Amino acid sequence: MERDMYTTRELQDEIIRLKKENDVCILAHAYVSHDIWEVADYVGDSYGLSRQAREAPQKTVLMCGVRFMAETVKLLSKEKRVLLSSPDAGCPMAEQMSAEELSRVKEQYRDYTVVAYINTTAELKTICDVCVTSSSAVTIVKNISNPNILFIPDCNLGRWVAEQVPEKNLKLLYGGCPVHMGISVSDVEAARRARPDALLLVHPECLPEVTALADYSGSTTGIMDCAKKSSKKEFIIGTENSIVQHLQLACPDQRFYPLSKDCICHNMRLTTIGDVYDCVRGAGGEEIVLSDDVLSRGRRCIDAMLELGG
Ligand code: 13P
Ligand code: SF4
């Protein structure tokens, strides 16, 4: 039946039925809406999604998130059919550096290990040494034997890592998340004035001057775990605003406020429960197809990430 004929609850029931019937694993990044969380087999940050992608027994994996996440699933499971829920959902940061540009930069830094944030294209990953996510970056950089690291493309995350691993020499280039970089110090000042007792939790994709003012900085899952474990009552959340709602649902006795009303990733918000329904019934999404060359060379730095990240 067409999706418009169903209520949200009916669509969810159909998705749960169809994903079993069609052997589909639904992976969802935490920034997607709650109705999608409720039908997903796993919800998490980029690192957790990569680990789950490797372990999923189903023949088809549906990634509800953005393109680089679906490409990562394909790199890890080339024998599986991998679908991206919304073909238009890209990550602007992942498009910031081309393989040609990185090849030129690498010429200048021949004795450096190239560490790529997972928010990069599969093609770019073919010429990187190790991938990292925000939750694994510090551990991985510490575990790399080479003291010289070329960290691409997020210079804000790179600076955050460099501060925690001072023994390494990190070369950073220009790049970053346009959504998180929109948060300013004046947003922090205004939020602190409005909620003086609240804890400020931010993502390391934020500008360093914002992260420096936070009580905690970490990945999407790190932020959620920090709030859930805390005895505090109020939290200002400096990451994609969907997390404010997800936390409010998970912790009804605590209060969550956005650090900036504009911290919205429109790409992450593209996927609807109707799109998920279309994907599991074989009438939507985009199948991720990568060349054999990209599949074999791009996988190495993801494997290195999972090995060095523990
Ligand atoms: P996480 O690894 O924290 O989920 O970050 C991914 C991302 O794109 C955040 O903007
Ligand atoms: Fe990319 Fe930023 Fe959106 Fe994350 S929040 S997917 S880094 S644009």
Coordinates of N, CA and C in Angstrom, one line a residue, residues 27-238:
L27 N 19.9 0.8 10.3 CA 20.8 1.5 11.1 C 20.4 3.0 11.0
A28 N 20.4 3.7 12.2 CA 20.0 5.1 12.2 C 21.0 5.9 13.0
H29 N 21.4 7.0 12.4 CA 22.3 7.9 13.1 C 21.3 8.6 14.1
A30 N 21.9 9.0 15.3 CA 21.1 9.6 16.4 C 20.4 10.9 16.0
Y31 N 20.8 11.6 14.9 CA 20.2 12.8 14.5 C 18.8 12.6 13.8
V32 N 18.5 11.4 13.5 CA 17.2 11.2 12.8 C 16.0 11.3 13.8
S33 N 14.8 11.4 13.2 CA 13.7 11.6 14.1 C 13.3 10.4 15.0
H34 N 12.5 10.6 16.0 CA 12.3 9.5 17.0 C 11.5 8.4 16.4
D35 N 10.6 8.7 15.5 CA 9.8 7.6 14.9 C 10.7 6.6 14.1
I36 N 11.8 7.1 13.6 CA 12.8 6.2 13.0 C 13.6 5.4 14.0
W37 N 14.0 6.1 15.1 CA 14.7 5.4 16.2 C 13.9 4.2 16.6
E38 N 12.5 4.3 16.7 CA 11.7 3.2 17.2 C 11.7 2.0 16.3
V39 N 12.0 2.2 15.0 CA 12.0 1.0 14.2 C 13.4 0.5 13.8
A40 N 14.4 1.2 14.3 CA 15.8 0.9 13.9 C 16.3 -0.3 14.7
D41 N 17.2 -1.1 14.1 CA 17.9 -2.2 14.9 C 19.0 -1.6 15.7
Y42 N 19.6 -0.5 15.3 CA 20.6 0.1 16.1 C 20.6 1.6 15.8
V43 N 20.7 2.4 16.9 CA 20.8 3.9 16.8 C 22.1 4.3 17.5
G44 N 22.9 5.1 16.8 CA 24.2 5.5 17.5 C 24.9 6.6 16.8
D45 N 26.2 6.8 17.3 CA 27.1 7.8 16.6 C 27.8 7.1 15.5
S46 N 28.7 7.8 14.8 CA 29.3 7.2 13.6 C 30.2 6.0 13.9
Y47 N 30.8 6.0 15.1 CA 31.7 4.8 15.4 C 30.8 3.6 15.7
G48 N 29.8 3.8 16.5 CA 28.9 2.7 16.8 C 28.2 2.1 15.6
L49 N 27.8 3.0 14.6 CA 27.2 2.5 13.4 C 28.2 1.7 12.6
S50 N 29.5 2.1 12.6 CA 30.5 1.3 11.8 C 30.6 -0.1 12.4
R51 N 30.7 -0.1 13.7 CA 30.8 -1.4 14.4 C 29.6 -2.3 14.1
Q52 N 28.4 -1.7 14.2 CA 27.2 -2.5 13.9 C 27.1 -3.0 12.5
A53 N 27.6 -2.1 11.6 CA 27.5 -2.4 10.1 C 28.3 -3.7 9.9
R54 N 29.4 -3.8 10.5 CA 30.3 -5.0 10.3 C 29.6 -6.3 10.9
E55 N 28.8 -6.1 11.9 CA 28.3 -7.3 12.6 C 26.9 -7.7 12.1
A56 N 26.2 -6.8 11.4 CA 24.8 -7.1 11.0 C 24.7 -8.4 10.2
P57 N 23.8 -9.3 10.6 CA 23.8 -10.6 9.8 C 22.8 -10.5 8.6
Q58 N 22.0 -9.4 8.5 CA 21.1 -9.3 7.4 C 21.8 -9.1 6.0
K59 N 21.1 -9.4 4.9 CA 21.6 -9.3 3.6 C 21.6 -7.9 3.1
T60 N 20.6 -7.1 3.6 CA 20.5 -5.7 3.2 C 20.6 -4.8 4.5
V61 N 21.4 -3.7 4.3 CA 21.5 -2.7 5.4 C 20.9 -1.4 4.9
L62 N 20.0 -0.8 5.6 CA 19.4 0.5 5.3 C 20.1 1.5 6.2
M63 N 20.8 2.5 5.7 CA 21.4 3.5 6.5 C 20.5 4.8 6.5
C64 N 19.9 5.1 7.7 CA 19.2 6.3 7.8 C 20.1 7.4 8.3
G65 N 20.7 8.1 7.5 CA 21.7 9.1 7.8 C 22.1 9.8 6.6
V66 N 23.4 10.1 6.5 CA 23.9 10.7 5.3 C 24.9 9.8 4.5
R67 N 25.2 10.3 3.2 CA 25.9 9.4 2.3 C 27.2 8.8 2.8
F68 N 28.0 9.5 3.5 CA 29.3 8.9 3.9 C 29.1 7.7 4.8
M69 N 28.0 7.8 5.6 CA 27.7 6.7 6.5 C 27.3 5.4 5.8
A70 N 26.5 5.6 4.7 CA 26.1 4.5 3.9 C 27.3 3.9 3.2
E71 N 28.2 4.8 2.7 CA 29.4 4.3 2.0 C 30.3 3.5 3.0
T72 N 30.3 4.0 4.2 CA 31.2 3.3 5.2 C 30.6 1.8 5.4
V73 N 29.3 1.7 5.4 CA 28.7 0.4 5.6 C 29.1 -0.5 4.4
K74 N 29.0 0.1 3.2 CA 29.4 -0.7 2.0 C 30.8 -1.1 2.0
L75 N 31.7 -0.2 2.4 CA 33.1 -0.5 2.5 C 33.3 -1.7 3.5
L76 N 32.6 -1.7 4.5 CA 32.7 -2.8 5.5 C 32.0 -4.1 5.1
S77 N 31.0 -4.0 4.2 CA 30.2 -5.2 3.9 C 30.0 -5.2 2.4
K78 N 31.0 -5.5 1.6 CA 30.8 -5.3 0.1 C 29.8 -6.3 -0.4
E79 N 29.6 -7.4 0.3 CA 28.7 -8.5 -0.2 C 27.3 -8.1 0.1
K80 N 27.1 -7.1 0.9 CA 25.7 -6.7 1.3 C 25.1 -5.7 0.3
R81 N 23.8 -5.6 0.3 CA 23.1 -4.5 -0.5 C 22.9 -3.4 0.6
V82 N 23.5 -2.3 0.2 CA 23.4 -1.2 1.2 C 22.6 0.0 0.6
L83 N 21.6 0.4 1.3 CA 20.7 1.5 0.8 C 20.9 2.7 1.7
L84 N 20.9 3.9 1.0 CA 20.9 5.2 1.7 C 19.4 5.6 1.7
S85 N 18.9 6.0 2.8 CA 17.4 6.3 2.9 C 17.0 7.4 2.0
S86 N 17.8 8.5 2.0 CA 17.4 9.6 1.1 C 18.6 10.0 0.2
P87 N 18.5 9.7 -1.1 CA 19.6 9.9 -2.0 C 20.2 11.4 -1.9
D88 N 19.4 12.3 -1.5 CA 19.9 13.7 -1.5 C 20.7 14.0 -0.2
A89 N 20.7 13.1 0.8 CA 21.3 13.4 2.1 C 22.8 13.3 2.0
G90 N 23.5 14.4 1.9 CA 24.9 14.4 1.9 C 25.4 15.1 3.2
C91 N 26.7 15.1 3.4 CA 27.3 15.8 4.5 C 28.3 16.8 3.8
P92 N 28.0 18.1 3.9 CA 28.8 19.1 3.3 C 30.3 19.0 3.6
M93 N 30.6 18.6 4.9 CA 32.0 18.5 5.2 C 32.7 17.4 4.4
A94 N 31.9 16.3 4.1 CA 32.5 15.2 3.4 C 32.9 15.6 2.0
E95 N 32.3 16.7 1.5 CA 32.6 17.1 0.1 C 33.7 18.2 0.1
Q96 N 34.3 18.6 1.2 CA 35.1 19.7 1.3 C 36.5 19.5 0.7
M97 N 36.9 18.2 0.6 CA 38.3 18.0 0.1 C 38.2 16.9 -1.0
S98 N 38.8 17.1 -2.1 CA 38.8 16.1 -3.2 C 40.1 15.3 -3.1
A99 N 40.1 14.1 -3.7 CA 41.3 13.2 -3.7 C 42.5 13.9 -4.4
E100 N 42.2 14.7 -5.4 CA 43.3 15.4 -6.1 C 44.0 16.4 -5.1
E101 N 43.2 17.1 -4.4 CA 43.7 18.1 -3.4 C 44.5 17.4 -2.3
L102 N 44.0 16.3 -1.8 CA 44.7 15.6 -0.7 C 46.0 15.1 -1.3
S103 N 46.0 14.6 -2.5 CA 47.2 14.0 -3.1 C 48.3 15.1 -3.1
R104 N 47.9 16.3 -3.5 CA 48.9 17.4 -3.6 C 49.4 17.7 -2.2
V105 N 48.5 17.8 -1.2 CA 48.9 18.1 0.2 C 49.9 17.0 0.7
K106 N 49.5 15.8 0.4 CA 50.4 14.6 0.9 C 51.8 14.7 0.4
E107 N 52.0 15.3 -0.8 CA 53.3 15.5 -1.3 C 54.2 16.3 -0.4
Q108 N 53.6 17.3 0.3 CA 54.3 18.2 1.2 C 54.6 17.5 2.6
Y109 N 53.8 16.5 2.9 CA 53.9 15.8 4.2 C 54.1 14.3 4.1
R110 N 55.2 14.0 3.4 CA 55.4 12.6 3.0 C 55.6 11.7 4.2
D111 N 56.1 12.2 5.3 CA 56.4 11.3 6.5 C 55.2 11.4 7.5
Y112 N 54.1 11.9 7.1 CA 53.0 12.0 8.0 C 52.0 10.9 7.8
T113 N 51.3 10.4 8.9 CA 50.2 9.5 8.7 C 48.9 10.3 8.5
V114 N 48.2 9.9 7.4 CA 47.0 10.7 7.1 C 45.8 10.1 7.8
V115 N 45.3 10.9 8.7 CA 44.1 10.5 9.6 C 42.9 11.3 9.0
A116 N 41.9 10.5 8.6 CA 40.7 11.2 8.0 C 39.5 11.0 9.0
Y117 N 38.8 12.1 9.2 CA 37.5 12.0 9.9 C 36.6 11.1 9.0
I118 N 35.8 10.3 9.7 CA 34.9 9.4 8.9 C 34.0 10.2 7.9
N119 N 33.8 11.5 8.2 CA 32.9 12.3 7.4 C 33.7 12.8 6.1
T120 N 34.1 11.8 5.3 CA 34.8 12.0 4.1 C 34.2 11.0 3.0
T121 N 34.5 11.2 1.8 CA 33.9 10.3 0.8 C 34.7 9.0 0.8
A122 N 34.1 8.0 0.2 CA 34.8 6.7 0.1 C 36.0 6.8 -0.8
E123 N 35.9 7.7 -1.8 CA 37.1 7.9 -2.7 C 38.2 8.5 -2.0
L124 N 38.0 9.5 -1.1 CA 39.0 10.1 -0.4 C 39.7 9.1 0.6
K125 N 38.9 8.2 1.1 CA 39.4 7.3 2.1 C 40.4 6.3 1.5
T126 N 40.4 6.2 0.1 CA 41.3 5.3 -0.5 C 42.8 5.8 -0.4
I127 N 43.0 7.1 -0.1 CA 44.3 7.6 0.0 C 44.6 8.1 1.4
C128 N 43.9 7.6 2.4 CA 44.1 8.0 3.8 C 44.6 6.7 4.5
D129 N 45.3 6.9 5.6 CA 45.8 5.8 6.4 C 44.9 5.2 7.4
V130 N 44.2 6.1 8.2 CA 43.4 5.7 9.3 C 42.2 6.6 9.3
C131 N 41.0 6.0 9.6 CA 39.8 6.9 9.8 C 39.6 7.1 11.3
V132 N 38.9 8.1 11.7 CA 38.5 8.3 13.1 C 37.1 8.9 13.1
T133 N 36.5 8.7 14.2 CA 35.2 9.4 14.5 C 35.4 10.3 15.7
S134 N 34.4 11.1 16.1 CA 34.7 11.9 17.2 C 34.8 11.1 18.5
S135 N 34.2 10.0 18.6 CA 34.3 9.2 19.8 C 35.6 8.4 19.9
S136 N 36.2 8.2 18.8 CA 37.4 7.3 18.8 C 38.7 8.0 18.5
A137 N 38.6 9.3 18.1 CA 39.8 10.0 17.5 C 40.9 10.1 18.5
V138 N 40.7 10.4 19.8 CA 41.7 10.6 20.7 C 42.5 9.3 20.9
T139 N 41.7 8.2 21.2 CA 42.3 6.9 21.4 C 43.2 6.5 20.2
I140 N 42.6 6.7 19.0 CA 43.3 6.2 17.8 C 44.6 7.0 17.5
V141 N 44.5 8.3 17.6 CA 45.7 9.2 17.4 C 46.8 8.8 18.4
K142 N 46.4 8.5 19.7 CA 47.4 8.1 20.7 C 48.0 6.8 20.2
N143 N 47.2 5.9 19.6 CA 47.7 4.5 19.3 C 48.5 4.5 18.0
I144 N 48.6 5.6 17.2 CA 49.4 5.6 16.0 C 50.8 5.8 16.4
S145 N 51.7 5.0 15.8 CA 53.1 5.1 16.3 C 53.8 6.3 15.7
N146 N 53.4 6.8 14.5 CA 54.1 8.0 13.9 C 53.7 9.2 14.7
P147 N 54.7 10.0 15.1 CA 54.3 11.3 15.9 C 53.7 12.3 15.0
N148 N 53.9 12.2 13.7 CA 53.4 13.2 12.7 C 52.1 12.8 12.1
I149 N 51.1 13.6 12.3 CA 49.7 13.3 11.8 C 49.2 14.4 10.9
L150 N 48.7 14.0 9.7 CA 48.0 15.0 8.9 C 46.5 14.7 9.1
F151 N 45.8 15.6 9.7 CA 44.4 15.4 10.1 C 43.5 16.1 9.2
I152 N 42.6 15.4 8.5 CA 41.7 16.1 7.6 C 40.3 15.6 7.8
P153 N 39.2 16.3 7.4 CA 39.2 17.7 7.0 C 38.8 18.6 8.1
D154 N 38.4 18.1 9.3 CA 37.8 19.0 10.3 C 38.8 19.5 11.2
C155 N 39.1 20.8 11.0 CA 40.2 21.4 11.8 C 39.7 21.7 13.3
N156 N 38.4 21.7 13.5 CA 38.0 21.9 14.9 C 38.1 20.7 15.7
L157 N 37.7 19.5 15.1 CA 37.9 18.3 15.8 C 39.4 18.0 15.9
G158 N 40.2 18.3 14.9 CA 41.6 18.1 14.9 C 42.3 18.9 16.1
R159 N 41.8 20.1 16.3 CA 42.4 20.9 17.3 C 42.0 20.3 18.7
W160 N 40.8 19.9 18.8 CA 40.3 19.2 20.0 C 41.1 18.0 20.4
V161 N 41.5 17.2 19.3 CA 42.3 16.0 19.5 C 43.7 16.4 19.9
A162 N 44.2 17.4 19.2 CA 45.6 17.8 19.4 C 45.8 18.3 20.9
E163 N 44.8 18.9 21.5 CA 44.9 19.4 22.9 C 45.0 18.2 23.8
Q164 N 44.3 17.1 23.5 CA 44.3 15.9 24.3 C 45.5 14.9 24.1
V165 N 46.2 15.1 23.0 CA 47.3 14.3 22.6 C 48.5 15.2 22.3
P166 N 49.0 15.9 23.3 CA 50.0 16.9 23.0 C 51.4 16.3 22.5
E167 N 51.5 15.0 22.8 CA 52.8 14.4 22.3 C 52.9 14.2 20.8
K168 N 51.7 14.4 20.1 CA 51.7 14.2 18.7 C 51.8 15.6 18.0
N169 N 52.4 15.6 16.8 CA 52.4 16.8 16.0 C 51.3 16.7 14.9
L170 N 50.2 17.4 15.2 CA 49.1 17.4 14.2 C 49.1 18.5 13.3
K171 N 49.1 18.2 12.0 CA 49.0 19.3 11.0 C 47.5 19.3 10.6
L172 N 46.9 20.5 10.7 CA 45.5 20.7 10.4 C 45.3 21.5 9.1
L173 N 44.3 21.2 8.4 CA 44.0 22.0 7.2 C 42.6 22.7 7.4
Y174 N 42.2 23.5 6.5 CA 40.9 24.2 6.7 C 39.7 23.2 6.4
G175 N 38.7 23.1 7.2 CA 37.5 22.3 7.0 C 36.7 22.2 8.2
G176 N 35.5 21.9 8.1 CA 34.6 21.7 9.3 C 33.2 21.6 8.9
C177 N 32.4 21.4 10.0 CA 30.9 21.2 9.8 C 30.2 22.6 9.8
P178 N 29.6 23.0 8.7 CA 28.9 24.3 8.7 C 27.8 24.4 9.8
V179 N 27.2 23.3 10.2 CA 26.1 23.3 11.1 C 26.7 23.6 12.5
H180 N 27.7 22.9 13.0 CA 28.3 23.1 14.3 C 29.1 24.4 14.4
M181 N 29.7 24.8 13.3 CA 30.5 26.0 13.3 C 29.7 27.3 13.4
G182 N 28.4 27.1 13.2 CA 27.5 28.3 13.3 C 27.2 28.7 14.7
I183 N 27.6 27.8 15.7 CA 27.4 28.2 17.1 C 28.6 29.1 17.5
S184 N 28.2 30.2 18.2 CA 29.2 31.2 18.5 C 29.3 31.4 20.1
V185 N 30.4 32.1 20.5 CA 30.6 32.4 21.9 C 29.4 33.2 22.4
S186 N 28.8 34.0 21.6 CA 27.7 34.8 22.1 C 26.4 33.9 22.4
D187 N 26.3 32.8 21.6 CA 25.3 31.8 21.9 C 25.5 31.2 23.3
V188 N 26.8 30.9 23.6 CA 27.1 30.3 24.9 C 26.8 31.3 26.0
E189 N 27.2 32.6 25.8 CA 27.0 33.6 26.8 C 25.5 33.7 27.1
A190 N 24.7 33.8 26.0 CA 23.2 33.9 26.2 C 22.6 32.7 26.9
A191 N 23.1 31.5 26.5 CA 22.5 30.3 27.1 C 22.9 30.2 28.6
R192 N 24.1 30.6 28.9 CA 24.6 30.5 30.3 C 23.8 31.5 31.1
R193 N 23.5 32.7 30.5 CA 22.7 33.7 31.3 C 21.3 33.2 31.6
A194 N 20.7 32.5 30.5 CA 19.4 32.1 30.7 C 19.3 30.9 31.6
R195 N 20.3 30.0 31.6 CA 20.3 28.8 32.4 C 21.6 28.6 33.2
P196 N 21.8 29.5 34.2 CA 23.1 29.5 34.9 C 23.4 28.2 35.6
D197 N 22.4 27.3 35.9 CA 22.7 26.1 36.6 C 22.9 24.9 35.7
A198 N 22.7 25.1 34.4 CA 22.8 24.0 33.5 C 24.2 23.6 33.1
L199 N 24.4 22.3 32.8 CA 25.7 21.8 32.2 C 25.6 22.1 30.7
L200 N 26.8 22.5 30.2 CA 26.9 22.7 28.8 C 27.7 21.6 28.1
L201 N 27.0 20.8 27.2 CA 27.6 19.7 26.6 C 27.7 20.0 25.1
V202 N 28.8 19.9 24.5 CA 29.0 20.2 23.1 C 29.7 19.1 22.3
H203 N 29.5 19.2 21.0 CA 30.2 18.3 20.1 C 31.5 18.9 19.7
P204 N 32.6 18.1 19.5 CA 33.9 18.7 19.1 C 34.0 19.3 17.7
E205 N 32.9 19.2 16.9 CA 32.9 19.8 15.6 C 32.6 21.3 15.8
C206 N 32.3 21.8 17.1 CA 32.1 23.2 17.3 C 33.4 23.9 17.3
L207 N 33.4 25.2 17.1 CA 34.6 26.1 17.1 C 35.3 25.9 18.5
P208 N 36.7 25.9 18.4 CA 37.5 25.7 19.7 C 37.1 26.7 20.8
E209 N 36.7 27.9 20.4 CA 36.4 28.9 21.5 C 35.0 28.5 22.2
V210 N 34.2 27.8 21.5 CA 32.9 27.3 22.0 C 33.2 26.1 22.9
T211 N 34.0 25.1 22.3 CA 34.3 23.9 23.1 C 35.0 24.3 24.4
A212 N 35.9 25.3 24.4 CA 36.6 25.7 25.5 C 35.7 26.1 26.7
L213 N 34.5 26.6 26.4 CA 33.6 27.1 27.4 C 32.7 26.0 27.9
A214 N 32.8 24.8 27.3 CA 31.8 23.7 27.7 C 32.2 23.0 29.0
D215 N 31.3 22.3 29.6 CA 31.5 21.5 30.7 C 32.0 20.1 30.3
Y216 N 31.5 19.7 29.1 CA 31.8 18.4 28.5 C 31.8 18.5 27.0
S217 N 32.8 17.9 26.3 CA 32.7 17.8 24.8 C 32.9 16.4 24.4
G218 N 32.1 15.9 23.5 CA 32.3 14.5 23.0 C 31.3 14.3 21.9
S219 N 31.3 13.0 21.4 CA 30.5 12.6 20.3 C 29.0 12.6 20.7
T220 N 28.2 12.4 19.7 CA 26.7 12.4 19.9 C 26.4 11.4 21.1
T221 N 26.9 10.2 21.0 CA 26.6 9.2 22.0 C 27.2 9.7 23.4
G222 N 28.4 10.3 23.3 CA 29.1 10.8 24.5 C 28.2 11.8 25.2
I223 N 27.7 12.7 24.5 CA 26.8 13.8 25.0 C 25.6 13.1 25.7
M224 N 25.0 12.2 25.0 CA 23.8 11.6 25.5 C 24.1 10.8 26.8
D225 N 25.2 10.0 26.8 CA 25.6 9.2 28.0 C 25.9 10.2 29.1
C226 N 26.6 11.3 28.9 CA 27.0 12.2 29.9 C 25.7 12.7 30.6
A227 N 24.7 13.1 29.8 CA 23.5 13.7 30.4 C 22.8 12.6 31.2
K228 N 22.7 11.4 30.6 CA 21.9 10.3 31.3 C 22.5 9.9 32.6
K229 N 23.9 10.0 32.7 CA 24.5 9.6 34.0 C 24.6 10.7 35.0
S230 N 24.3 11.9 34.6 CA 24.5 13.1 35.5 C 23.4 13.2 36.5
S231 N 23.7 13.8 37.6 CA 22.6 14.0 38.6 C 22.1 15.5 38.4
K232 N 22.7 16.2 37.5 CA 22.2 17.6 37.2 C 20.8 17.6 36.6
K233 N 20.1 18.7 36.8 CA 18.7 18.7 36.3 C 18.6 19.4 34.9
E234 N 19.5 20.3 34.6 CA 19.4 21.1 33.4 C 20.6 21.0 32.5
F235 N 20.4 20.9 31.2 CA 21.5 20.8 30.2 C 21.3 21.7 29.0
I236 N 22.4 22.3 28.6 CA 22.4 23.0 27.3 C 23.1 22.2 26.3
I237 N 22.5 21.9 25.2 CA 23.0 20.9 24.3 C 23.6 21.6 23.0
G238 N 24.9 21.5 22.8 CA 25.6 22.1 21.7 C 25.9 21.1 20.6

